[in-house]
Amino acid sequence: MRSKLDEQLNILNKTMIEMGALCEQSLKRINDNLSNGSEEIYQKVLACQQMIEQKQAQIQSICLKLLLQQQPVATDLRVISAALKMIYDLNRIGIQATDIAEILRFLGKNNYNNLEILEKIANETNSMVKKSIDSYVKLDIIKAKEVVQYDDVVDNMFNQIKADLIKQVSADSINGEYLADVLMIAKYYEKISDHAVNIANWVIFSIVGE
């Protein structure tokens, strides 16, 4: 009985890692093309999101079978419960990466003034997502706590970007629509960082039960 449970938990772990890798892949695509948005990039990120949703459905099925057939308790139950929560956040990361890719395809090829600030929040957000997924893979509670503690850094970064863009709109109303798109991209990154924090918190729960 235990060997069967361990086998299914290993499959769950492997599929979770695959879903996390797809999220990282989507983020890398948009981060590498902040000044070079296109229909091609959007379609690639969209295709990746479709695979993320397939992994989500697969993981839900695995978890339900584990709960119904194996009746896990204690740590095993926490791992399964955490996985069911984390896949929601992983899917949201994929969706928001797709939203960014969609905005970028309309902005097209741009060497706009705000690229540097977008790159900064993109890199910090990507680091948080990568760390949160790594903390799950390695059951690393220290790394998970680092992600949680870093949340304020990205929030403050977004607030600074918002303040800067509002000033730019006041000074240059002609480019108001473009600046609003830049702000929307920054907001999506801030939301993605929140999902990374949620994942890290569920990793902590799966390890210590809190």
XYZ file of C-alpha atoms in Angstrom:
210
model
C 0.000 0.000 0.000
C 2.774 2.423 0.961
C 4.753 1.661 -2.208
C 1.680 2.440 -4.331
C 1.164 5.719 -2.491
C 4.824 6.678 -2.919
C 4.641 5.867 -6.618
C 1.625 8.122 -7.120
C 3.173 10.896 -5.016
C 6.265 10.731 -7.232
C 4.069 11.111 -10.307
C 2.380 14.100 -8.660
C 5.740 15.667 -7.862
C 7.007 15.125 -11.412
C 3.881 16.657 -12.954
C 4.034 19.640 -10.586
C 7.641 20.254 -11.629
C 6.608 20.093 -15.301
C 3.825 22.621 -14.727
C 6.223 24.938 -12.906
C 8.752 24.646 -15.739
C 6.083 25.681 -18.257
C 5.326 28.791 -16.168
C 9.016 29.673 -16.105
C 9.178 29.137 -19.866
C 6.297 31.567 -20.459
C 7.892 34.199 -18.252
C 11.251 33.832 -19.986
C 9.618 34.347 -23.387
C 7.961 37.616 -22.391
C 10.933 38.853 -20.363
C 13.227 38.305 -23.352
C 10.859 40.213 -25.641
C 9.738 43.256 -23.655
C 10.957 45.510 -26.467
C 10.168 43.094 -29.271
C 6.558 42.017 -28.906
C 4.995 40.124 -31.779
C 2.150 37.848 -32.798
C 4.622 34.942 -32.895
C 5.696 35.443 -29.274
C 2.074 35.789 -28.188
C 1.109 32.546 -29.922
C 4.024 30.691 -28.299
C 3.050 31.921 -24.826
C -0.596 31.080 -25.534
C 0.375 27.545 -26.588
C 2.402 27.204 -23.396
C -0.623 28.308 -21.361
C -2.717 25.590 -22.979
C -0.141 23.027 -21.812
C -0.211 24.559 -18.326
C -3.976 24.057 -18.202
C -3.555 20.445 -19.313
C -1.063 19.887 -16.475
C -3.490 21.492 -14.040
C -6.254 19.066 -15.050
C -3.808 16.148 -14.852
C -2.685 17.129 -11.352
C -6.269 17.546 -10.162
C -7.011 14.015 -11.389
C -3.921 12.576 -9.659
C -4.781 14.309 -6.377
C -8.405 13.142 -6.429
C -7.322 9.554 -7.061
C -4.839 9.785 -4.196
C -7.485 11.135 -1.844
C -10.114 8.569 -2.818
C -7.966 5.465 -3.231
C -5.104 5.927 -0.757
C -6.755 7.981 2.010
C -3.497 9.759 2.906
C -2.894 11.310 6.317
C -0.460 13.742 7.985
C 2.396 14.892 5.715
C 1.102 13.087 2.625
C -2.290 14.757 2.973
C -0.657 18.179 3.363
C 1.439 17.627 0.228
C -1.648 16.732 -1.804
C -3.706 19.615 -0.384
C -0.876 22.066 -1.064
C -0.533 20.809 -4.637
C -4.241 21.420 -5.281
C -3.813 24.997 -4.034
C -0.537 25.661 -5.869
C -1.820 24.662 -9.292
C -4.347 27.499 -9.116
C -1.517 29.996 -8.637
C 0.651 28.364 -11.297
C -2.221 28.582 -13.759
C -2.785 32.246 -12.893
C 0.900 32.930 -13.533
C 0.509 31.389 -16.977
C -2.645 33.384 -17.701
C -1.051 36.670 -16.658
C 2.076 35.933 -18.696
C -0.266 35.454 -21.673
C -1.943 38.784 -20.902
C 1.454 40.504 -20.923
C 2.364 38.836 -24.224
C -0.913 40.094 -25.707
C -0.161 43.692 -24.714
C 3.401 43.417 -26.003
C 2.268 42.280 -29.440
C 0.334 45.547 -29.834
C 3.278 47.602 -28.600
C 5.436 45.763 -31.148
C 9.095 46.675 -31.560
C 9.770 49.512 -29.147
C 12.787 51.062 -27.550
C 10.599 52.946 -25.129
C 11.833 54.958 -22.193
C 10.230 52.668 -19.636
C 11.973 49.484 -20.739
C 14.496 49.610 -17.902
C 11.869 49.753 -15.147
C 9.872 46.973 -16.795
C 12.975 44.810 -17.073
C 13.689 45.354 -13.391
C 10.253 44.280 -12.124
C 10.212 41.446 -14.684
C 13.545 40.090 -13.442
C 12.572 40.364 -9.778
C 9.231 38.671 -10.403
C 10.835 35.903 -12.432
C 13.305 35.306 -9.600
C 10.444 34.986 -7.094
C 8.594 32.478 -9.275
C 11.736 30.426 -9.858
C 12.552 30.402 -6.128
C 9.027 29.396 -5.157
C 9.078 26.473 -7.605
C 12.590 25.478 -6.485
C 11.432 25.535 -2.863
C 8.704 23.037 -3.775
C 11.053 20.774 -5.725
C 13.681 20.739 -2.971
C 11.293 21.067 0.006
C 13.382 24.088 0.963
C 11.547 26.043 3.659
C 14.303 28.685 3.856
C 13.964 29.507 0.150
C 10.158 29.569 0.477
C 10.388 32.063 3.352
C 12.743 34.231 1.280
C 10.046 34.512 -1.397
C 7.421 35.527 1.173
C 9.719 38.144 2.691
C 10.535 39.582 -0.745
C 6.917 40.400 -1.552
C 7.161 43.962 -0.225
C 10.131 44.662 -2.502
C 8.140 44.002 -5.681
C 5.063 45.791 -4.287
C 7.169 48.891 -3.576
C 8.726 48.631 -7.023
C 5.281 48.591 -8.643
C 4.135 51.588 -6.583
C 7.202 53.525 -7.732
C 6.561 52.591 -11.372
C 2.924 53.685 -11.019
C 3.933 57.048 -9.534
C 6.508 57.617 -12.285
C 4.052 56.752 -15.054
C 1.350 59.045 -13.613
C 3.873 61.908 -13.763
C 4.694 61.026 -17.357
C 1.013 61.004 -18.342
C 0.610 64.475 -16.809
C 3.552 65.749 -18.825
C 2.759 63.873 -22.062
C -0.925 63.150 -22.539
C -0.370 62.220 -26.208
C 1.292 58.944 -25.153
C -1.233 58.262 -22.395
C -2.537 55.030 -23.952
C 0.968 53.644 -24.365
C 1.878 54.564 -20.776
C -1.312 52.886 -19.547
C -0.208 49.688 -21.331
C 3.189 49.884 -19.620
C 1.451 50.305 -16.254
C -0.781 47.314 -17.001
C 2.261 45.144 -17.760
C 3.857 46.213 -14.467
C 0.614 45.391 -12.632
C 0.530 41.900 -14.137
C 4.083 41.321 -12.927
C 3.072 42.466 -9.444
C 0.165 39.985 -9.510
C 2.502 37.201 -10.648
C 4.779 37.943 -7.678
C 1.744 37.557 -5.377
C 1.085 34.108 -6.833
C 4.739 33.204 -6.222
C 4.237 34.167 -2.568
C 1.111 31.998 -2.387
C 3.060 29.025 -3.778
C 5.838 29.584 -1.240
C 3.305 29.743 1.600
C 1.796 26.421 0.506
C 5.283 24.894 0.373
C 5.773 25.994 3.981
C 2.394 24.483 4.906
C 3.233 21.173 3.235
C 6.460 20.935 5.259
C 5.465 22.181 8.729
C 1.654 22.164 8.636
C 1.298 25.935 9.205
